[in-house]
Amino acid sequence: MQHHPLLTELLERVSQSLGQPAGGFQEKISSLTPTENMIRTGILLTMAEGRHVNINELIQMGKRIGEDVPSILSHLKKLDLLHWDEETGIVTVAYPFSGVPTPHRVTIVGKQPTFAMCAIDALGIPAMFEADVHIDSTCAYCRKQLRIDVQNLVPHAKPDTVVVGVGTVAHDDSCCETCESDEPVSLSTSCCPAIQFFCSEEHWQQLKKQDAARAGERLTLPEALAVAIHIFGASLQGFKNELIVQTHVDKLVLESNRFTCQGCINRVIEAIEAIEALGRTEKIELQGNRLVIWASDKTIQKQLVTVAQKALESDPSYPFPVTVVYV
């Protein structure tokens, strides 16, 4: 993919600072199988709602649908796309989200607060979900409270002098002295703790004098957002747990890639047919991954959308949040 020369230069600067290939994250995503990407996406959608994910529940889900979820999770971990607490099973890392509190509290408009792994990850969430977000963070130098609102992919910060430092943490500082693991160092420990917001360039400079590696490369807020968009903007492509809605005068059209699953569509149709007020509906017709329901009453159409969404979310084989999109 060709990028604007300035963006290419910016990505190279950031990659050099992190010691990582420029397209590493996208290459990992593109290497996933459809099932692996479906599991990863479901985890992200749940964490975007401010909810925890437990891999033990995912493993049980896999047994119901005949998928080897442990192997999928192991592969995602090997790619450094997912990590969890070995004792509790709670997912702690699923870029851009953190399952434990970090300095970067992110609220997608209309959802519950969640946490991002680092400053770049926090800025990547609005691009990933095509939504406005509020980011509450702190200056990595003085701990001053910062607020960044991203609206239509335009950042607005208080104070307006906020910059981002993209540095690294020495491996010896990110692990215990007795650790003998042969696993590659995760970005969550080698980079994320040093990719931080600063209230001003002056405070970034102060940290640079103390620890040049941790301060790393200085980016303006628009530059950091451009990098985040590049990394996360298309990372949900391939599988979106969405319910696409088209309303017409005489009918409602619901579309979802999950309607190709017989169990999913049966669950939705059964829930719809259970609506008592649906007596005025002439018929329900499945057309590929589109469900056409002849119903002219606007109140009933709204109820149908809610019922279909809840039916999909209650599916024990894939109990993840469904995003409703009107077109």
Coordinates of C-alpha atoms in Angstrom, one line a residue:
M1 CA 0.0 0.0 0.0
Q2 CA 1.3 3.4 -1.0
H3 CA 1.3 6.2 1.7
H4 CA 1.8 9.9 1.5
P5 CA 5.6 10.5 1.7
L6 CA 5.2 12.4 5.0
L7 CA 3.2 9.6 6.6
T8 CA 5.8 7.1 5.3
E9 CA 8.6 9.1 6.9
L10 CA 6.6 9.4 10.1
L11 CA 5.9 5.6 10.3
E12 CA 9.6 5.0 9.7
R13 CA 10.6 7.3 12.6
V14 CA 8.2 5.6 14.9
S15 CA 9.2 2.1 13.8
Q16 CA 12.9 2.9 14.4
S17 CA 12.1 4.3 17.8
L18 CA 10.3 1.1 18.8
G19 CA 12.7 -1.3 17.0
Q20 CA 9.7 -2.8 15.1
P21 CA 8.8 -3.3 11.4
A22 CA 6.5 -0.6 10.1
G23 CA 3.7 -3.0 9.0
G24 CA 4.1 -5.6 11.7
F25 CA 0.7 -5.3 13.3
Q26 CA -1.2 -5.3 10.0
E27 CA 0.8 -8.3 8.8
K28 CA -0.1 -10.2 11.9
I29 CA -3.8 -9.5 11.4
S30 CA -3.8 -10.5 7.7
S31 CA -2.1 -13.8 8.6
L32 CA -5.1 -14.9 10.8
T33 CA -7.6 -17.5 9.7
P34 CA -11.3 -16.3 9.5
T35 CA -12.0 -18.2 12.8
E36 CA -9.0 -16.7 14.5
N37 CA -10.0 -13.2 13.4
M38 CA -13.6 -13.9 14.5
I39 CA -12.4 -14.8 18.0
R40 CA -10.0 -11.8 18.2
T41 CA -12.8 -9.4 17.0
G42 CA -15.3 -10.8 19.5
I43 CA -12.8 -10.1 22.3
L44 CA -12.2 -6.5 21.1
L45 CA -15.9 -5.8 20.8
T46 CA -16.5 -7.0 24.3
M47 CA -13.6 -4.9 25.7
A48 CA -14.8 -1.9 23.8
E49 CA -18.0 -2.1 26.0
G50 CA -15.8 -1.8 29.1
R51 CA -16.3 -5.5 29.9
H52 CA -13.8 -8.2 30.9
V53 CA -13.2 -11.3 28.8
N54 CA -12.2 -14.6 30.3
I55 CA -10.5 -17.2 28.1
N56 CA -12.0 -20.0 30.1
E57 CA -15.4 -19.0 28.9
L58 CA -14.1 -18.8 25.3
I59 CA -12.7 -22.3 25.6
Q60 CA -16.1 -23.6 26.8
M61 CA -17.7 -21.7 23.8
G62 CA -15.3 -23.5 21.5
K63 CA -16.4 -26.9 22.8
R64 CA -20.0 -26.1 21.9
I65 CA -19.1 -25.0 18.3
G66 CA -16.4 -27.6 17.7
E67 CA -13.5 -25.2 17.5
D68 CA -10.1 -25.7 19.0
V69 CA -10.1 -22.4 20.9
P70 CA -7.0 -23.2 23.1
S71 CA -4.9 -23.5 19.9
I72 CA -6.4 -20.3 18.5
L73 CA -5.6 -18.4 21.7
S74 CA -2.1 -19.9 21.8
H75 CA -1.5 -18.6 18.3
L76 CA -2.8 -15.2 19.1
K77 CA -0.5 -15.1 22.1
K78 CA 2.5 -16.2 20.0
L79 CA 1.7 -13.3 17.6
D80 CA 1.6 -10.9 20.6
L81 CA -2.0 -10.0 19.8
L82 CA -3.5 -11.4 23.0
H83 CA -2.4 -12.1 26.6
W84 CA -4.2 -13.1 29.7
D85 CA -3.7 -13.7 33.4
E86 CA -2.7 -17.4 33.8
E87 CA -4.5 -17.7 37.2
T88 CA -7.8 -16.0 36.5
G89 CA -8.0 -16.3 32.7
I90 CA -8.9 -12.6 32.4
V91 CA -7.6 -11.1 29.1
T92 CA -5.1 -8.4 30.0
V93 CA -3.9 -7.4 26.6
A94 CA -5.8 -7.2 23.3
Y95 CA -4.4 -4.3 21.4
P96 CA -5.5 -1.6 21.6
F97 CA -7.3 -2.5 24.8
S98 CA -6.0 -3.3 28.3
G99 CA -7.9 -5.6 30.6
V100 CA -6.3 -3.9 33.6
P101 CA -6.2 -0.2 34.5
T102 CA -3.6 2.0 32.7
P103 CA -3.1 5.7 32.7
H104 CA -5.2 5.9 29.5
R105 CA -9.0 5.7 30.2
V106 CA -11.0 5.7 27.0
T107 CA -14.7 6.1 26.6
I108 CA -16.3 5.4 23.2
V109 CA -19.3 7.7 23.0
G110 CA -22.4 5.8 24.2
K111 CA -20.4 3.0 25.8
Q112 CA -18.8 2.3 29.2
P113 CA -15.2 3.4 29.9
T114 CA -12.3 1.0 29.1
F115 CA -8.5 1.2 29.1
A116 CA -6.0 1.4 26.3
M117 CA -2.5 -0.1 26.4
C118 CA -0.7 3.2 25.5
A119 CA -1.2 6.7 24.0
I120 CA -1.1 5.5 20.4
D121 CA -3.5 2.7 21.2
A122 CA -5.9 5.1 22.8
L123 CA -5.8 7.3 19.7
G124 CA -6.3 4.2 17.5
I125 CA -9.7 3.3 19.1
P126 CA -11.7 6.0 17.3
A127 CA -10.2 4.9 14.0
M128 CA -10.9 1.2 14.7
F129 CA -14.5 1.7 15.7
E130 CA -15.2 4.8 13.5
A131 CA -16.5 6.6 16.6
D132 CA -15.9 9.6 18.7
V133 CA -14.0 9.0 22.0
H134 CA -12.9 10.8 25.1
I135 CA -9.5 10.0 26.5
D136 CA -8.5 10.8 30.1
S137 CA -4.8 10.4 30.7
T138 CA -1.9 11.9 32.6
C139 CA 1.4 13.6 31.7
A140 CA 4.1 10.9 31.9
Y141 CA 6.4 13.5 33.5
C142 CA 4.4 15.6 35.9
R143 CA 1.2 13.5 36.2
K144 CA -1.0 16.4 35.3
Q145 CA -4.5 15.3 34.2
L146 CA -5.0 15.5 30.4
R147 CA -8.2 15.3 28.3
I148 CA -8.2 14.4 24.6
D149 CA -11.4 14.3 22.7
V150 CA -11.4 12.8 19.2
Q151 CA -14.3 13.9 17.1
N152 CA -14.5 12.8 13.4
L153 CA -10.9 11.8 13.7
V154 CA -9.8 15.3 14.8
P155 CA -8.1 15.6 18.2
H156 CA -8.9 18.3 20.7
A157 CA -6.7 18.4 23.8
K158 CA -6.7 20.2 27.1
P159 CA -4.2 21.6 27.5
D160 CA -3.6 22.2 23.7
T161 CA 0.1 21.6 24.1
V162 CA -0.2 17.8 24.5
V163 CA 2.4 15.7 22.7
V164 CA 3.2 12.0 22.6
G165 CA 6.4 10.3 23.4
V166 CA 7.1 7.0 21.6
G167 CA 9.9 5.3 23.5
T168 CA 10.9 1.8 24.8
V169 CA 11.5 0.2 28.1
A170 CA 14.7 -1.8 28.7
H171 CA 13.8 -5.5 28.8
D172 CA 15.5 -5.9 32.2
D173 CA 13.1 -3.3 33.6
S174 CA 10.0 -5.0 32.3
C175 CA 10.5 -8.4 33.8
C176 CA 11.4 -9.9 37.1
E177 CA 15.0 -10.7 37.9
T178 CA 14.4 -14.5 38.1
C179 CA 12.3 -14.7 34.9
E180 CA 13.8 -17.4 32.6
S181 CA 11.0 -17.4 29.9
D182 CA 12.2 -18.0 26.3
E183 CA 9.1 -16.2 24.9
P184 CA 9.7 -13.1 22.8
V185 CA 9.3 -9.8 24.7
S186 CA 5.8 -8.4 24.2
L187 CA 5.2 -4.9 23.1
S188 CA 2.9 -4.6 26.1
T189 CA 6.0 -4.6 28.3
S190 CA 8.8 -3.4 26.0
C191 CA 7.0 -0.4 24.4
C192 CA 3.5 0.4 25.8
P193 CA 4.7 1.7 29.2
A194 CA 6.9 4.2 27.3
I195 CA 4.3 5.4 24.7
Q196 CA 2.8 8.2 26.7
F197 CA 1.1 11.5 26.6
F198 CA 3.0 14.6 27.8
C199 CA 1.3 17.9 28.8
S200 CA 3.9 19.8 26.8
E201 CA 7.1 19.4 24.7
E202 CA 9.0 20.9 27.6
H203 CA 8.1 18.0 29.9
W204 CA 8.9 15.5 27.2
Q205 CA 12.3 17.2 26.9
Q206 CA 12.8 16.9 30.7
L207 CA 12.2 13.2 30.6
K208 CA 14.5 12.8 27.6
K209 CA 17.3 14.3 29.6
Q210 CA 16.7 11.7 32.3
D211 CA 15.9 8.7 30.1
A212 CA 16.3 9.1 26.4
A213 CA 15.1 5.6 25.5
R214 CA 11.9 6.0 27.5
A215 CA 11.2 9.5 26.1
G216 CA 11.9 8.2 22.6
E217 CA 10.5 10.0 19.6
R218 CA 8.3 13.1 20.1
L219 CA 5.1 13.3 18.0
T220 CA 2.6 16.1 17.8
L221 CA -0.9 15.0 18.6
P222 CA -2.0 15.0 14.9
E223 CA 1.1 13.0 14.0
A224 CA 0.3 10.5 16.7
L225 CA -3.3 10.2 15.5
A226 CA -2.1 9.6 12.0
V227 CA 0.1 6.7 13.1
A228 CA -2.7 5.3 15.2
I229 CA -5.1 5.5 12.2
H230 CA -2.6 3.6 10.1
I231 CA -2.1 0.9 12.7
F232 CA -5.7 0.4 13.8
G233 CA -8.0 1.9 11.2
A234 CA -8.6 -1.3 9.2
S235 CA -7.8 -3.8 11.9
L236 CA -11.5 -4.9 12.3
Q237 CA -11.9 -5.6 8.6
G238 CA -12.6 -9.2 7.7
F239 CA -15.2 -9.8 10.4
K240 CA -17.5 -7.3 11.9
N241 CA -20.2 -8.4 14.4
E242 CA -22.7 -6.0 13.0
L243 CA -26.4 -5.9 12.3
I244 CA -26.9 -3.7 9.2
V245 CA -30.4 -2.1 9.1
Q246 CA -32.3 -0.7 6.2
T247 CA -35.8 0.7 6.9
H248 CA -38.4 1.1 4.1
V249 CA -42.0 2.1 3.9
D250 CA -43.3 -1.4 3.8
K251 CA -40.4 -3.6 5.1
L252 CA -37.3 -3.9 7.2
V253 CA -34.1 -5.4 5.9
L254 CA -31.6 -6.8 8.4
E255 CA -28.1 -7.9 7.2
S256 CA -25.4 -9.7 9.0
N257 CA -22.6 -12.0 8.0
R258 CA -23.7 -14.3 10.9
F259 CA -27.0 -15.0 9.0
T260 CA -25.1 -17.5 6.9
C261 CA -24.9 -19.6 10.1
Q262 CA -28.1 -21.7 10.3
G263 CA -28.2 -21.7 14.1
C264 CA -27.9 -17.9 14.2
I265 CA -30.6 -17.2 11.7
N266 CA -33.0 -19.8 13.3
R267 CA -32.5 -18.1 16.7
V268 CA -33.3 -14.7 15.2
I269 CA -36.3 -15.9 13.3
E270 CA -37.7 -17.6 16.4
A271 CA -37.3 -14.5 18.4
I272 CA -39.0 -12.4 15.8
E273 CA -41.9 -14.8 15.4
A274 CA -42.5 -14.7 19.1
I275 CA -43.4 -11.0 18.9
E276 CA -47.2 -10.8 19.5
A277 CA -47.6 -7.5 17.6
L278 CA -46.2 -9.1 14.5
G279 CA -49.5 -10.3 13.3
R280 CA -49.6 -7.6 10.7
T281 CA -46.4 -8.9 9.1
E282 CA -47.0 -10.6 5.7
K283 CA -43.9 -12.7 5.6
I284 CA -40.2 -13.2 6.6
E285 CA -37.8 -14.0 3.8
L286 CA -34.1 -15.0 4.0
Q287 CA -32.0 -13.8 1.1
G288 CA -28.4 -15.0 1.6
N289 CA -27.2 -12.9 4.6
R290 CA -30.2 -10.6 4.4
L291 CA -33.4 -11.0 6.3
V292 CA -36.4 -9.2 4.8
I293 CA -39.4 -8.6 7.1
W294 CA -42.5 -7.1 5.7
A295 CA -43.7 -4.7 8.4
S296 CA -44.7 -1.1 7.8
D297 CA -45.3 0.0 11.4
K298 CA -42.2 2.0 12.5
T299 CA -42.6 1.0 16.2
I300 CA -42.6 -2.6 15.2
Q301 CA -39.6 -2.1 12.9
K302 CA -37.7 -0.7 15.9
Q303 CA -38.7 -3.6 18.1
L304 CA -37.6 -6.0 15.4
V305 CA -34.1 -4.6 15.3
T306 CA -33.8 -4.8 19.1
V307 CA -35.1 -8.4 19.2
A308 CA -32.7 -9.5 16.4
Q309 CA -29.7 -7.8 18.1
K310 CA -30.5 -9.5 21.5
A311 CA -31.0 -12.9 19.7
L312 CA -27.6 -12.7 18.2
E313 CA -26.0 -11.6 21.4
S314 CA -27.6 -14.4 23.4
D315 CA -26.2 -17.0 21.0
P316 CA -24.1 -19.3 23.3
S317 CA -21.7 -20.1 20.5
Y318 CA -20.7 -16.4 20.0
P319 CA -21.9 -14.3 22.9
F320 CA -20.3 -11.0 21.9
P321 CA -21.8 -7.5 21.5
V322 CA -23.5 -6.8 18.2
T323 CA -23.2 -3.3 16.8
V324 CA -26.4 -2.0 15.0
V325 CA -25.6 0.2 12.0
Y326 CA -28.4 2.0 10.1
V327 CA -27.8 2.7 6.4

